[in-house]
Amino acid sequence: MSRTRWRYGIAATALLAAAGLIPAPAHAEDVTDYAITVDPTAKGAKIDDTMYGVFFEDINRAADGGLYAELVQNRSFEYSTDDNKSYTPLTSWTVDGTGQVVNDDGRLNARNRNYLSLGAGSSVTNAGYNTGVSVEEGKRYDFSVWARAAAGTTLTVTLQDADGGLAAARQVAVTKSGWAKYKATFTATRTSNAGRLTVGSSAATALDMVSLFPRDTYRNESNGLRKDLAEKIEALHPGFVRFPGGCLVNTGSMEDYSEASGYQRKRSYQWKDTIGPVEERATNSNFWGYNQSYGLGYYEYFRLSEDIGAMPLPVVPALVTGCGQNKAVDDEALLKRHIQDTLDLIEFANGPVTSEWGKKRAQMGHPKPFHLTHIEVGNEENLPEAFFARFQEFRAAIAAKYPDIQVISNSGPDDSGTTFDTAWQLNKDAKVDMVDEHYYNSTQWFLQNNDRYDTYDRSGPKVFLGEYASLGNAFKNGLAEAAYMTGLERNADVVKLASYAPLFANEDYVQWRPDLIWFNNHAAWNSANYEVQKLFMNNVGDRVVPSTATGTPSLTGPLTGAVGLSTWATTAAYDDVQVTDADGNSLLSDDFSGDASKWTHTGGGSWSVQDGQYVQTDVAAENTMVSAGDTNWHDYDLKVKATKKSGKEGFLVAFGVKDTGNYYWWNLGGWNNTQSAVEQAVDGGKSTLISKAGTIETGRTYDIDVKVRGRQVTLYLDGQEWGSFTDDKPAEPFRQVATLDKKSGDLIVKVVNAQATAARTAIDLGGAKVASKARVTTLAADANAVNTETETPVAPVRSTFDGVADKFTYTFPANSVTFLRIRQK
């Protein structure tokens, strides 16, 4: 290394150390050497403005109690056991005096089925979300209610917490004998996160749609979006917004919410349920275990997309259920209705005010079109042939009436396997424009698969990576995702759209982790993953500038580890476990004729020896791992007899077991007994290495044989080879991509160093004429750092580096994502 490069390396390290990002390396072994070569004369892939976006699904209370700013929970008394077994129509309400929820012909309207009948002199109090109704001193809050009572009745509305009043009480006079909407405004006299809203009545009264909204909402518009959450979306500058799901789209009944269908509550998300006056919108059981009011609906999603300058990308059901339900709906009339609904949706978004649905959009306050260009049909269907047959009908109908609309298909719920392969082939054969891929994998998988799209067919369908995440919100997860995103950008000619998922999580109502933005009733904070996404989304560039970097050699050492047995929501029996080395010598033999002392129980469930078999008897338990043997074992054969006794799935046979978070297992009859796969767990996060469709029969004994040779594994089921794989790809910790920002002329060099040592790097810009000073944005923290409401160890640090030349050296901190914006002369 030249003296000049060494000097620049020291300068970079000292600068970052001064900024508090890293300590200056004390010893040579603290630094790893790399090289990056950029070729500014070569032309890489063009990057669309819509490359990165966000995916909003109402999961983790992302809508009600989240982005939708309504402060009253269960405002129309519609909660039901269909939503959650613990729910009643009075969930989150407390009645003082007499009051009951009624479902009769006196209701507000046909879709708003329930209302509260409150006795004279009685009151009802709402507990809000999280710790209560959150208000801020000096801010205004708009109350409204639909009421039916004798004229002259007085409603008394108060806002208070355990310490007393939070605003002056309001008296609302009922002036009509029928249903009417009444309003009042509160100004908070102090701040509280534990408020309660109470409505009392001087006479017998019917109440519905009890509402309290902050006046200060996002852009202070009528969409009713919580300001801090919407602003966090806006700060990402997303190119698109995918909505409304997710599993919400393709689960439950495909019927509408009407008398003809019996007002079914467990329905797929259907856009016509979600527009018009909020008191006339349907209610629905949310797939994730709560109620969704549809106060946040399609109109609001379109408005949000428009406000943040993003392309709207709605997803409609294809009449094949997914997310474990896996049923094709065979009803031609219903299919045609959904296809027509989709055509009507396009008209609602783009049609003139003289059209039926364009007029409805205008009546809601938006006469101008929303400029819809893309629409997705279906989500993660695990029945590819049934899905694709229906998809083709949607596609043909849309193409016939709206040929400029791009219709997006999908490839199922996984990154590989039989469903994935079948779906992709169907999409290729039909020359589909774009295919949506979804996967949630370990950090190791993301570090290993940066090259995933390098070999995709450039003439085939484009890729929409609609959902992905690395199964955690620590900085190590963000690092792995950042490394992977360099591969997405490098392949921007194939990967046209990409969105992390899910977007939101209310910390007290979590069904899924990880999530991009966390919040409660009064605060919101950025995950480490959010900071990574924001850095990439705000520094995309217009074109890839080809570059290469030092890589890590393939893994050569043998796969090592003990063996294990497990179940998942199933009871199973195991027998005749035999482990032999490559020469046939016995390493372990257990026919369970005695005890199970050779096995260590590290998971859940209940294991015991019964009639010469090792049996797990808890049908509800998940991951009941027991293990045996030496973690240094390699090149061995594992044979075992396995029998499913009862439950939802099959059984799991583990190998390469290091500890509770690091192992491989052959998951036979997983995913509600629809497929089998080999999964690798790394630090608790699992990814799929190979999968195939198939089921496991109850009561049948299967012969399992796993042969481990070096880093290759071959699996046999009942004497027939089931599949094999070789796990020799390194989890590459050092990744890079360079892009050109045409507007500024900046060359943006993006480098991820996902390891615990700094990376002193020789950078060759290939003769480019550049300014000596670069603007630098760095994310650097402990790999296990997690942002919380009160602490944000993962946050961007901006600095300058005054050492740029055609060839220079830069030291990238340990565990870091660094963007160098270099001005070209």
PDB file of C-alpha atoms in Angstrom, residues 51-52 236 439-451 453 465 467-490 495 498-502 512-518 526-537 685 731-737 750-755 779 783 785 794 816-819:
ATOM      1  CA  MET A  51     -37.211   1.570  -6.606  1.00  0.00           C
ATOM      2  CA  TYR A  52     -37.863   1.676  -2.862  1.00  0.00           C
ATOM      3  CA  LEU A 236     -38.392   7.991   3.883  1.00  0.00           C
ATOM      4  CA  TYR A 439     -39.311 -13.720   2.300  1.00  0.00           C
ATOM      5  CA  TYR A 440     -38.283 -13.305   5.927  1.00  0.00           C
ATOM      6  CA  ASN A 441     -34.904 -14.890   6.615  1.00  0.00           C
ATOM      7  CA  SER A 442     -31.925 -14.885   8.969  1.00  0.00           C
ATOM      8  CA  THR A 443     -29.162 -12.313   8.833  1.00  0.00           C
ATOM      9  CA  GLN A 444     -26.866 -15.030   7.496  1.00  0.00           C
ATOM     10  CA  TRP A 445     -29.201 -15.704   4.561  1.00  0.00           C
ATOM     11  CA  PHE A 446     -29.176 -12.029   3.588  1.00  0.00           C
ATOM     12  CA  LEU A 447     -25.373 -11.886   3.841  1.00  0.00           C
ATOM     13  CA  GLN A 448     -25.074 -15.080   1.789  1.00  0.00           C
ATOM     14  CA  ASN A 449     -27.525 -14.161  -0.968  1.00  0.00           C
ATOM     15  CA  ASN A 450     -26.454 -10.726  -2.152  1.00  0.00           C
ATOM     16  CA  ASP A 451     -26.081 -12.286  -5.614  1.00  0.00           C
ATOM     17  CA  TYR A 453     -30.774 -11.607  -8.651  1.00  0.00           C
ATOM     18  CA  LEU A 465     -39.682  -7.569  -3.621  1.00  0.00           C
ATOM     19  CA  GLU A 467     -41.976  -8.042   1.676  1.00  0.00           C
ATOM     20  CA  TYR A 468     -38.611  -8.805   3.213  1.00  0.00           C
ATOM     21  CA  ALA A 469     -36.838  -8.507   6.558  1.00  0.00           C
ATOM     22  CA  SER A 470     -34.097 -10.284   8.465  1.00  0.00           C
ATOM     23  CA  LEU A 471     -36.137 -11.311  11.521  1.00  0.00           C
ATOM     24  CA  GLY A 472     -34.966  -8.753  14.025  1.00  0.00           C
ATOM     25  CA  ASN A 473     -34.690  -5.049  14.891  1.00  0.00           C
ATOM     26  CA  ALA A 474     -31.109  -5.027  16.157  1.00  0.00           C
ATOM     27  CA  PHE A 475     -28.470  -3.206  14.134  1.00  0.00           C
ATOM     28  CA  LYS A 476     -27.074  -6.536  12.935  1.00  0.00           C
ATOM     29  CA  ASN A 477     -30.389  -7.031  11.148  1.00  0.00           C
ATOM     30  CA  GLY A 478     -30.162  -3.623   9.529  1.00  0.00           C
ATOM     31  CA  LEU A 479     -26.594  -4.385   8.474  1.00  0.00           C
ATOM     32  CA  ALA A 480     -27.624  -7.638   6.813  1.00  0.00           C
ATOM     33  CA  GLU A 481     -30.490  -5.901   5.020  1.00  0.00           C
ATOM     34  CA  ALA A 482     -28.195  -3.075   3.915  1.00  0.00           C
ATOM     35  CA  ALA A 483     -25.726  -5.581   2.486  1.00  0.00           C
ATOM     36  CA  TYR A 484     -28.586  -7.235   0.614  1.00  0.00           C
ATOM     37  CA  MET A 485     -29.882  -3.914  -0.704  1.00  0.00           C
ATOM     38  CA  THR A 486     -26.570  -3.311  -2.477  1.00  0.00           C
ATOM     39  CA  GLY A 487     -27.457  -6.417  -4.493  1.00  0.00           C
ATOM     40  CA  LEU A 488     -30.957  -5.104  -5.176  1.00  0.00           C
ATOM     41  CA  GLU A 489     -29.534  -1.887  -6.582  1.00  0.00           C
ATOM     42  CA  ARG A 490     -26.893  -3.680  -8.621  1.00  0.00           C
ATOM     43  CA  VAL A 495     -35.681  -5.697  -9.206  1.00  0.00           C
ATOM     44  CA  ALA A 498     -38.696  -3.259  -3.048  1.00  0.00           C
ATOM     45  CA  SER A 499     -40.302  -2.675   0.349  1.00  0.00           C
ATOM     46  CA  TYR A 500     -39.348  -3.784   3.850  1.00  0.00           C
ATOM     47  CA  ALA A 501     -42.212  -5.260   5.872  1.00  0.00           C
ATOM     48  CA  PRO A 502     -44.093  -4.700   8.082  1.00  0.00           C
ATOM     49  CA  TRP A 512     -45.307  -9.870  14.141  1.00  0.00           C
ATOM     50  CA  ARG A 513     -41.687  -8.935  14.527  1.00  0.00           C
ATOM     51  CA  PRO A 514     -39.591  -7.256  13.200  1.00  0.00           C
ATOM     52  CA  ASP A 515     -41.134  -3.908  12.219  1.00  0.00           C
ATOM     53  CA  LEU A 516     -39.825  -0.687  10.734  1.00  0.00           C
ATOM     54  CA  ILE A 517     -41.463   1.957  12.968  1.00  0.00           C
ATOM     55  CA  TRP A 518     -42.458   1.368  16.601  1.00  0.00           C
ATOM     56  CA  ASN A 526     -37.201   4.529  14.285  1.00  0.00           C
ATOM     57  CA  SER A 527     -35.827   1.012  14.343  1.00  0.00           C
ATOM     58  CA  ALA A 528     -32.256   0.384  13.226  1.00  0.00           C
ATOM     59  CA  ASN A 529     -33.792  -1.087  10.068  1.00  0.00           C
ATOM     60  CA  TYR A 530     -35.656   2.182   9.459  1.00  0.00           C
ATOM     61  CA  GLU A 531     -32.406   4.130   9.548  1.00  0.00           C
ATOM     62  CA  VAL A 532     -30.955   1.770   6.938  1.00  0.00           C
ATOM     63  CA  GLN A 533     -34.019   2.055   4.709  1.00  0.00           C
ATOM     64  CA  LYS A 534     -34.054   5.833   5.031  1.00  0.00           C
ATOM     65  CA  LEU A 535     -30.386   6.102   4.123  1.00  0.00           C
ATOM     66  CA  PHE A 536     -30.874   4.047   0.971  1.00  0.00           C
ATOM     67  CA  MET A 537     -34.203   5.618   0.015  1.00  0.00           C
ATOM     68  CA  GLY A 685     -33.421 -16.623  12.854  1.00  0.00           C
ATOM     69  CA  ALA A 731     -21.917 -14.832   4.854  1.00  0.00           C
ATOM     70  CA  GLU A 732     -20.058 -11.994   3.117  1.00  0.00           C
ATOM     71  CA  PRO A 733     -19.701  -9.109   5.622  1.00  0.00           C
ATOM     72  CA  PHE A 734     -18.363  -6.523   3.165  1.00  0.00           C
ATOM     73  CA  ARG A 735     -20.637  -5.322   0.352  1.00  0.00           C
ATOM     74  CA  GLN A 736     -20.737  -2.291  -1.884  1.00  0.00           C
ATOM     75  CA  VAL A 737     -22.590  -0.609  -4.706  1.00  0.00           C
ATOM     76  CA  LYS A 750     -22.348   2.786  -0.558  1.00  0.00           C
ATOM     77  CA  VAL A 751     -20.433   0.362   1.644  1.00  0.00           C
ATOM     78  CA  VAL A 752     -21.632  -2.093   4.289  1.00  0.00           C
ATOM     79  CA  ASN A 753     -19.133  -3.508   6.768  1.00  0.00           C
ATOM     80  CA  ALA A 754     -21.105  -6.072   8.792  1.00  0.00           C
ATOM     81  CA  GLN A 755     -18.258  -7.302  10.963  1.00  0.00           C
ATOM     82  CA  LEU A 779     -24.568   4.413  10.618  1.00  0.00           C
ATOM     83  CA  ALA A 783     -24.239  -5.113  16.287  1.00  0.00           C
ATOM     84  CA  ALA A 785     -27.909  -2.216  19.464  1.00  0.00           C
ATOM     85  CA  VAL A 794     -28.442   3.643  15.737  1.00  0.00           C
ATOM     86  CA  SER A 816     -21.361   0.197   9.753  1.00  0.00           C
ATOM     87  CA  VAL A 817     -23.217   1.423   6.712  1.00  0.00           C
ATOM     88  CA  THR A 818     -21.418   4.309   5.019  1.00  0.00           C
ATOM     89  CA  PHE A 819     -22.486   6.461   2.084  1.00  0.00           C
TER      90      PHE A 819
END
